[in-house]
Structures are given as C-alpha cells and as structure tokens.
Short mmCIF file of C-alpha atoms in Angstrom, two decimals:
data_model
loop_
_atom_site.label_atom_id
_atom_site.label_comp_id
_atom_site.label_asym_id
_atom_site.label_seq_id
_atom_site.Cartn_x
_atom_site.Cartn_y
_atom_site.Cartn_z
CA ARG A 17 -10.84 91.72 27.70
CA VAL A 18 -13.64 90.59 25.37
CA GLN A 19 -16.02 90.30 28.30
CA GLU A 20 -15.03 93.75 29.56
CA GLY A 21 -15.90 95.25 26.21
CA LYS A 22 -12.21 96.21 25.65
CA PHE A 23 -11.64 93.97 22.66
CA ARG A 24 -14.00 93.05 19.82
CA GLU A 25 -15.26 89.51 20.09
CA ASP A 26 -15.29 88.81 16.31
CA LEU A 27 -11.70 89.98 16.06
CA PHE A 28 -10.68 88.02 18.97
CA HIS A 29 -12.14 84.76 17.42
CA ARG A 30 -10.43 85.57 14.14
CA LEU A 31 -7.06 86.01 15.70
CA ASN A 32 -7.45 83.15 18.41
CA VAL A 33 -6.42 80.38 16.02
CA ILE A 34 -3.10 79.45 17.71
CA ARG A 35 -2.45 80.64 21.22
CA VAL A 36 1.14 81.55 21.97
CA HIS A 37 2.23 82.55 25.38
CA LEU A 38 5.24 84.81 25.38
CA PRO A 39 6.22 86.01 28.68
CA PRO A 40 7.36 89.76 29.14
CA LEU A 41 10.97 90.53 28.65
CA ARG A 42 11.41 91.07 32.52
CA GLU A 43 10.67 87.41 32.94
CA ARG A 44 13.23 86.35 30.48
CA ARG A 45 16.20 88.50 31.12
CA GLU A 46 18.62 85.86 29.68
CA ASP A 47 17.24 86.87 26.21
CA ILE A 48 17.99 90.49 26.56
CA PRO A 49 21.65 90.47 25.53
CA ARG A 50 21.00 88.35 22.39
CA LEU A 51 17.92 90.40 21.41
CA ALA A 52 19.90 93.65 21.91
CA ARG A 53 22.76 92.48 19.69
CA HIS A 54 20.22 91.50 17.03
CA PHE A 55 18.48 94.76 17.18
CA LEU A 56 21.71 96.67 16.96
CA GLN A 57 22.67 94.73 13.91
CA VAL A 58 19.37 95.16 12.13
CA ALA A 59 19.36 98.93 12.91
CA ALA A 60 22.90 99.29 11.59
CA ARG A 61 21.96 97.34 8.45
CA GLU A 62 18.95 99.58 7.87
CA LEU A 63 21.14 102.84 8.32
CA GLY A 64 24.05 101.46 6.42
CA VAL A 65 26.60 101.82 9.25
CA GLU A 66 28.68 99.42 11.26
CA ALA A 67 26.80 97.69 14.13
CA LYS A 68 27.56 98.90 17.62
CA LEU A 69 28.96 96.56 20.26
CA LEU A 70 27.70 96.28 23.75
CA HIS A 71 30.31 96.75 26.59
CA PRO A 72 29.91 93.81 28.98
CA GLU A 73 28.79 96.32 31.88
CA THR A 74 26.30 97.77 29.62
CA GLU A 75 24.84 94.40 28.67
CA ALA A 76 24.55 93.54 32.36
CA ALA A 77 22.82 96.88 32.94
CA LEU A 78 20.41 96.20 30.18
CA THR A 79 19.46 92.79 31.79
CA ARG A 80 18.60 94.63 35.00
CA LEU A 81 16.31 97.07 33.53
CA ALA A 82 12.38 96.88 33.89
CA TRP A 83 11.54 97.13 30.25
CA PRO A 84 7.89 98.17 30.69
CA GLY A 85 7.64 98.51 26.90
CA ASN A 86 8.77 95.01 26.43
CA VAL A 87 10.81 93.96 23.31
CA ARG A 88 9.57 97.05 21.32
CA GLN A 89 11.16 99.31 23.83
CA LEU A 90 14.38 97.26 23.63
CA GLU A 91 14.22 97.54 19.88
CA ASN A 92 13.67 101.27 19.87
CA THR A 93 16.54 101.78 22.42
CA CYS A 94 18.87 99.83 20.13
CA ARG A 95 17.87 102.00 17.23
CA TRP A 96 18.34 105.12 19.23
CA LEU A 97 21.92 103.84 20.47
CA THR A 98 22.82 103.10 16.78
CA VAL A 99 22.39 106.80 16.07
CA MET A 100 23.27 108.48 19.27
CA ALA A 101 25.94 106.37 21.11
CA ALA A 102 29.36 108.30 20.70
CA GLY A 103 31.63 105.41 20.10
CA GLN A 104 31.56 102.01 18.45
CA GLU A 105 31.20 100.29 21.79
CA VAL A 106 27.98 101.20 23.76
CA LEU A 107 28.79 102.23 27.34
CA ILE A 108 26.38 102.67 30.24
CA GLN A 109 26.45 106.39 30.02
CA ASP A 110 25.33 106.13 26.46
CA LEU A 111 21.96 104.63 27.52
CA PRO A 112 19.08 107.05 27.59
CA GLY A 113 18.36 108.12 31.28
CA GLU A 114 14.57 107.29 30.91
CA LEU A 115 15.56 103.65 31.06
CA PHE A 116 16.94 104.01 34.47
CA GLU A 117 13.95 106.17 35.62
CA SER A 118 11.41 103.54 34.95
CA THR A 119 13.49 100.91 36.55
CA VAL A 120 13.91 102.99 39.69
CA ALA A 121 10.26 103.99 39.66
CA GLU A 122 9.12 100.41 39.41
CA SER A 123 11.67 99.12 42.09
CA THR A 124 10.84 101.95 44.51
CA SER A 125 7.07 101.94 44.01
CA GLN A 126 6.61 99.34 46.80
CA MET A 127 8.80 101.26 49.25
CA GLN A 128 8.18 104.05 51.59
CA PRO A 129 9.32 107.41 50.22
CA ASP A 130 11.90 108.03 52.96
CA SER A 131 13.21 104.38 53.34
CA TRP A 132 16.88 103.85 53.01
CA ALA A 133 16.27 101.43 50.01
CA THR A 134 14.47 104.22 48.11
CA LEU A 135 17.20 106.59 48.89
CA LEU A 136 19.85 104.08 47.84
CA ALA A 137 18.00 103.35 44.62
CA GLN A 138 17.84 106.99 43.78
CA TRP A 139 21.55 107.45 44.58
CA ALA A 140 22.40 104.53 42.31
CA ASP A 141 20.29 105.88 39.54
CA ARG A 142 22.19 109.25 39.62
CA ALA A 143 25.55 107.48 39.85
CA LEU A 144 24.83 105.21 36.87
CA ARG A 145 23.65 108.18 34.81
CA SER A 146 26.79 110.07 35.53
CA GLY A 147 28.94 107.22 34.40
CA HIS A 148 29.98 105.43 37.72
CA GLN A 149 30.32 101.70 37.28
CA ASN A 150 31.59 100.33 40.56
CA LEU A 151 28.69 101.29 42.73
CA LEU A 152 29.30 98.57 45.20
CA SER A 153 32.91 99.54 45.87
CA GLU A 154 31.77 103.16 46.33
CA ALA A 155 28.75 102.46 48.48
CA GLN A 156 30.23 99.81 50.77
CA PRO A 157 32.65 102.02 52.81
CA GLU A 158 29.89 104.67 53.34
CA LEU A 159 27.34 102.07 54.39
CA GLU A 160 29.86 100.55 56.88
CA ARG A 161 30.81 103.99 58.17
CA THR A 162 27.09 104.81 58.72
CA LEU A 163 26.14 101.55 60.40
CA LEU A 164 29.21 101.76 62.74
CA THR A 165 28.49 105.41 63.72
CA THR A 166 24.88 104.63 64.42
CA ALA A 167 25.69 101.51 66.41
CA LEU A 168 28.14 103.30 68.61
CA ARG A 169 25.71 106.17 69.50
#
C-alpha cells in the first residue's frame, strides 16, 4: 500500500515495529462463539444489564456468517443484540437481517443469477429471517419431489 501511495511511508515505518498476522474472522470461525460471548458480556457490563446468552442454533448461525466487517462487525452486532434482542436468550430471528444479506451476497456472487444454488440461497435467507430453523428437513422433501418429477418426464 505504501508503494501504491495509499499509506504514508513514514507512518508505516513507525507502526511496523512488530508484525502480527491476524487472519480475518471468516478464516477462524471457531473463535466466533467465544468472541460473541465476550462482546455480549462487555456490552452488558457497559449498559448495566444482564448479559444475553446465545441459543446454540444462533451460535451456529453466527459461525456461518461472512463477517465482512471482521471482529468490529461482530462486536457491534453483540452491542446491538444487547439492546434489541427481546429475550434473555438470543434467537436466530433476533439477528439483524443485514447479516444474512451480506452472507447470501458473498456466497452467491460467484453463481449465475438463475442457478438453483442462487435460488436456494435466497430461499434459505428468507426462511432464516422469518424464524425457520430446520431448513434441511423443510427443503429435502421438496428437493426430492422436484428431482423425481423431472427424472420421470
């Protein structure tokens, strides 16, 4: 970035004393539940309220998200949940919809607009936002029916 003129060289050399490589959150998904619990506790302490707990399915959903904003986005989401989640336990439907939009956008960006995978991802996004939790059990019979009907034509 220094060579491209996007970062001041003098500042780079001042900050470049010790190099620390920290991979993005999407490359260390196993850290997400622990970080989320930490950020929920910090936010609760700052606001003087009881810390929210993550439902296991919500925790799993958080680990599948894209997190383009990295750890700061996770932290801000936890602050938001501390204020906005209805109950003491954070459910999937409590998560802000834009989290799923960025994940669907990222996962479908490589796909053709009319591909079945794109349509499936869009369906799953809508289902998750409306609180559905057992997507596989809902989708599997429909997928089997569609495949059988097509094969028998």
